[in-house]
PDB file of C-alpha atoms in Angstrom:
ATOM      1  CA  GLU A   1       3.200  24.777 -20.708  1.00 60.00           C
ATOM      2  CA  ASN A   2       2.733  23.309 -17.190  1.00 67.00           C
ATOM      3  CA  LYS A   3       4.075  25.640 -14.343  1.00 71.00           C
ATOM      4  CA  ASN A   4       4.013  22.535 -11.887  1.00 69.00           C
ATOM      5  CA  LEU A   5       5.966  20.494 -14.227  1.00 65.00           C
ATOM      6  CA  THR A   6       9.738  20.840 -13.919  1.00 66.00           C
ATOM      7  CA  SER A   7      11.035  17.296 -15.443  1.00 69.00           C
ATOM      8  CA  ALA A   8      10.171  13.164 -16.110  1.00 72.00           C
ATOM      9  CA  VAL A   9      11.128  10.478 -15.027  1.00 65.00           C
ATOM     10  CA  ILE A  10      11.704   8.330 -18.079  1.00 71.00           C
ATOM     11  CA  GLU A  11      12.047   4.707 -18.260  1.00 79.00           C
ATOM     12  CA  MET A  12      15.080   4.157 -21.446  1.00 81.00           C
ATOM     13  CA  LEU A  13      15.699   0.494 -21.846  1.00 83.00           C
ATOM     14  CA  THR A  14      17.706   0.657 -25.647  1.00 89.00           C
ATOM     15  CA  TRP A  15      20.322   3.002 -27.125  1.00 90.00           C
ATOM     16  CA  GLU A  16      17.338   3.899 -29.529  1.00 91.00           C
ATOM     17  CA  GLN A  17      14.810   4.886 -26.829  1.00 87.00           C
ATOM     18  CA  LEU A  18      17.618   7.172 -25.669  1.00 87.00           C
ATOM     19  CA  GLU A  19      17.752   8.376 -28.890  1.00 90.00           C
ATOM     20  CA  GLU A  20      14.516   8.846 -29.487  1.00 87.00           C
ATOM     21  CA  ASP A  21      13.642  10.807 -26.085  1.00 83.00           C
ATOM     22  CA  LEU A  22      17.418  12.812 -26.779  1.00 86.00           C
ATOM     23  CA  GLY A  23      15.820  13.836 -30.128  1.00 88.00           C
ATOM     24  CA  VAL A  24      12.649  15.253 -29.028  1.00 85.00           C
ATOM     25  CA  ILE A  25      14.204  17.752 -26.285  1.00 85.00           C
ATOM     26  CA  GLY A  26      13.301  21.320 -27.213  1.00 86.00           C
ATOM     27  CA  LYS A  27      10.610  20.591 -29.483  1.00 88.00           C
ATOM     28  CA  SER A  28       6.996  21.180 -28.949  1.00 88.00           C
ATOM     29  CA  LEU A  29       3.760  19.098 -29.284  1.00 87.00           C
ATOM     30  CA  SER A  30       1.738  18.473 -32.312  1.00 91.00           C
ATOM     31  CA  GLU A  31      -1.911  19.655 -32.384  1.00 94.00           C
ATOM     32  CA  MET A  32      -2.870  16.265 -32.716  1.00 94.00           C
ATOM     33  CA  GLU A  33       0.057  15.123 -30.114  1.00 90.00           C
ATOM     34  CA  ARG A  34      -1.474  17.425 -27.523  1.00 89.00           C
ATOM     35  CA  LYS A  35      -5.082  16.367 -28.260  1.00 92.00           C
ATOM     36  CA  ASN A  36      -3.702  12.784 -28.223  1.00 90.00           C
ATOM     37  CA  LEU A  37      -1.954  13.140 -24.266  1.00 86.00           C
ATOM     38  CA  PHE A  38      -4.800  15.032 -23.038  1.00 86.00           C
ATOM     39  CA  ARG A  39      -6.967  12.066 -24.290  1.00 86.00           C
ATOM     40  CA  TYR A  40      -5.126   9.829 -22.743  1.00 83.00           C
ATOM     41  CA  ILE A  41      -5.056  11.704 -19.223  1.00 80.00           C
ATOM     42  CA  ALA A  42      -8.754  11.958 -19.498  1.00 79.00           C
ATOM     43  CA  GLU A  43      -9.233   8.224 -19.788  1.00 80.00           C
ATOM     44  CA  ASN A  44      -6.537   7.352 -17.252  1.00 75.00           C
ATOM     45  CA  SER A  45      -6.984   9.975 -14.517  1.00 75.00           C
ATOM     46  CA  GLU A  46     -10.082   8.490 -12.884  1.00 78.00           C
ATOM     47  CA  ASP A  47      -7.896   5.589 -11.164  1.00 82.00           C
ATOM     48  CA  TYR A  48      -3.963   7.338 -11.461  1.00 84.00           C
ATOM     49  CA  CYS A  49      -2.362   7.984  -7.893  1.00 90.00           C
ATOM     50  CA  HIS A  50      -0.795  11.202  -7.525  1.00 89.00           C
ATOM     51  CA  MET A  51       1.313   9.665  -4.928  1.00 92.00           C
ATOM     52  CA  CYS A  52       0.599  12.802  -2.572  1.00 93.00           C
ATOM     53  CA  GLY A  53      -0.115  10.073   0.375  1.00 96.00           C
ATOM     54  CA  GLU A  54      -3.137  11.520   2.078  1.00 97.00           C
ATOM     55  CA  CYS A  55      -4.421   8.333   1.934  1.00 97.00           C
ATOM     56  CA  GLN A  56      -1.994   6.618   3.590  1.00 97.00           C
ATOM     57  CA  ALA A  57      -1.587   9.043   6.163  1.00 97.00           C
ATOM     58  CA  SER A  58      -5.210   8.866   7.029  1.00 97.00           C
ATOM     59  CA  CYS A  59      -5.277   4.618   7.006  1.00 97.00           C
ATOM     60  CA  PRO A  60      -6.044   3.390  10.954  1.00 97.00           C
ATOM     61  CA  SER A  61      -4.738  -0.027   9.848  1.00 96.00           C
ATOM     62  CA  ARG A  62      -1.323   1.790   8.564  1.00 96.00           C
ATOM     63  CA  ILE A  63      -1.879   0.114   5.069  1.00 97.00           C
ATOM     64  CA  LYS A  64       0.859   1.466   3.031  1.00 98.00           C
ATOM     65  CA  THR A  65      -1.750   2.232   0.209  1.00 97.00           C
ATOM     66  CA  THR A  66       0.701   4.247  -1.643  1.00 96.00           C
ATOM     67  CA  SER A  67       3.633   1.889  -1.866  1.00 97.00           C
ATOM     68  CA  ILE A  68       0.976  -0.883  -3.321  1.00 98.00           C
ATOM     69  CA  LEU A  69      -1.179   1.842  -5.902  1.00 97.00           C
ATOM     70  CA  ARG A  70       2.495   2.604  -7.020  1.00 96.00           C
ATOM     71  CA  TYR A  71       3.004  -1.058  -7.493  1.00 97.00           C
ATOM     72  CA  LEU A  72      -0.143  -1.254  -9.094  1.00 96.00           C
ATOM     73  CA  THR A  73       1.258   1.290 -11.646  1.00 93.00           C
ATOM     74  CA  TYR A  74       3.852  -0.685 -12.519  1.00 93.00           C
ATOM     75  CA  TYR A  75       1.826  -3.735 -13.445  1.00 96.00           C
ATOM     76  CA  GLU A  76      -0.548  -2.457 -15.165  1.00 92.00           C
ATOM     77  CA  ASN A  77       1.199   0.547 -17.256  1.00 87.00           C
ATOM     78  CA  TYR A  78       4.299  -0.566 -17.383  1.00 86.00           C
ATOM     79  CA  GLU A  79       4.443  -4.136 -17.673  1.00 88.00           C
ATOM     80  CA  LYS A  80       6.769  -4.574 -14.438  1.00 93.00           C
ATOM     81  CA  ILE A  81       4.838  -7.484 -13.362  1.00 97.00           C
ATOM     82  CA  GLY A  82       7.563  -9.342 -11.543  1.00 97.00           C
ATOM     83  CA  MET A  83       8.745  -6.581 -10.068  1.00 96.00           C
ATOM     84  CA  ALA A  84       5.427  -5.323  -8.909  1.00 97.00           C
ATOM     85  CA  LYS A  85       4.965  -8.668  -7.890  1.00 98.00           C
ATOM     86  CA  LYS A  86       7.947  -9.301  -5.552  1.00 98.00           C
ATOM     87  CA  ALA A  87       7.893  -5.717  -4.143  1.00 98.00           C
ATOM     88  CA  TYR A  88       4.229  -6.276  -2.713  1.00 98.00           C
ATOM     89  CA  SER A  89       5.507  -9.376  -1.668  1.00 97.00           C
ATOM     90  CA  ARG A  90       8.202  -7.735   0.414  1.00 98.00           C
ATOM     91  CA  LEU A  91       5.483  -5.747   2.523  1.00 98.00           C
ATOM     92  CA  LYS A  92       3.860  -7.080   5.906  1.00 97.00           C
ATOM     93  CA  GLN A  93       0.875  -8.845   5.946  1.00 96.00           C
ATOM     94  CA  ALA A  94      -0.294  -5.790   7.809  1.00 96.00           C
ATOM     95  CA  GLN A  95       0.955  -3.677   5.181  1.00 97.00           C
ATOM     96  CA  THR A  96      -1.115  -5.271   2.489  1.00 97.00           C
ATOM     97  CA  ALA A  97      -4.819  -4.518   1.318  1.00 96.00           C
ATOM     98  CA  ALA A  98      -5.614  -7.688   3.173  1.00 96.00           C
ATOM     99  CA  ALA A  99      -5.543  -5.951   6.048  1.00 97.00           C
ATOM    100  CA  CYS A 100      -7.827  -3.380   4.886  1.00 96.00           C
ATOM    101  CA  GLN A 101     -10.719  -3.037   7.452  1.00 95.00           C
ATOM    102  CA  ASP A 102     -13.185  -1.473   5.262  1.00 94.00           C
ATOM    103  CA  CYS A 103     -13.623   2.068   7.125  1.00 96.00           C
ATOM    104  CA  GLY A 104     -13.374   3.993   3.684  1.00 95.00           C
ATOM    105  CA  GLU A 105     -10.839   6.905   5.046  1.00 96.00           C
ATOM    106  CA  CYS A 106      -8.364   6.675   2.239  1.00 96.00           C
ATOM    107  CA  GLY A 107     -11.332   7.394  -0.083  1.00 95.00           C
ATOM    108  CA  LYS A 108     -12.552  10.133   2.249  1.00 96.00           C
ATOM    109  CA  VAL A 109      -9.249  12.327   2.170  1.00 97.00           C
ATOM    110  CA  CYS A 110      -8.258  11.535  -1.556  1.00 95.00           C
ATOM    111  CA  PRO A 111      -8.152  15.040  -3.387  1.00 92.00           C
ATOM    112  CA  TYR A 112      -8.252  13.265  -6.647  1.00 89.00           C
ATOM    113  CA  GLY A 113     -11.393  11.432  -5.628  1.00 91.00           C
ATOM    114  CA  ILE A 114      -9.929   7.722  -6.107  1.00 92.00           C
ATOM    115  CA  SER A 115     -11.466   4.766  -5.136  1.00 94.00           C
ATOM    116  CA  ILE A 116      -8.581   3.654  -2.872  1.00 96.00           C
ATOM    117  CA  ARG A 117     -10.064   0.449  -1.475  1.00 96.00           C
ATOM    118  CA  LYS A 118     -11.278  -0.753  -4.741  1.00 95.00           C
ATOM    119  CA  ARG A 119      -7.771   0.132  -6.356  1.00 96.00           C
ATOM    120  CA  ILE A 120      -5.465  -1.805  -3.437  1.00 97.00           C
ATOM    121  CA  ARG A 121      -8.001  -4.553  -3.753  1.00 96.00           C
ATOM    122  CA  GLU A 122      -7.526  -5.212  -7.296  1.00 96.00           C
ATOM    123  CA  ALA A 123      -3.846  -4.626  -6.634  1.00 97.00           C
ATOM    124  CA  HIS A 124      -4.314  -7.392  -4.195  1.00 97.00           C
ATOM    125  CA  SER A 125      -5.536  -9.883  -6.522  1.00 97.00           C
ATOM    126  CA  VAL A 126      -2.850  -9.215  -8.418  1.00 98.00           C
ATOM    127  CA  LEU A 127       0.049  -8.984  -6.811  1.00 98.00           C
ATOM    128  CA  SER A 128      -0.352 -11.297  -4.268  1.00 95.00           C
ATOM    129  CA  CYS A 129      -0.844 -14.660  -6.426  1.00 84.00           C
TER     130      CYS A 129
END
């Protein structure tokens, strides 16, 4: 369907999840599943980081924006709260959102229009405690 997508990394925590995931190999989405998928994408794409690294490369403070946004995804979408907080705590203070100088360069270069400053601040507020 999408020629740019060749694989997906799926987390499986139980044998039942593995069996369910293996059971859909080679099957197409139903029309309802397709509609639900595109609705989910539309609802979540505004804040979804594609991990391209443009924001991090443009940051004069050298904040680890890509890592921070990945940890926020763990926290918000995968319920990996402890893991996300632990990963964030491993960053040096100068690499966290606390070091943001509010220059706005990250948001200017984001090809997906994500409000990077807003998202890294949200990450800092939930991951630094």
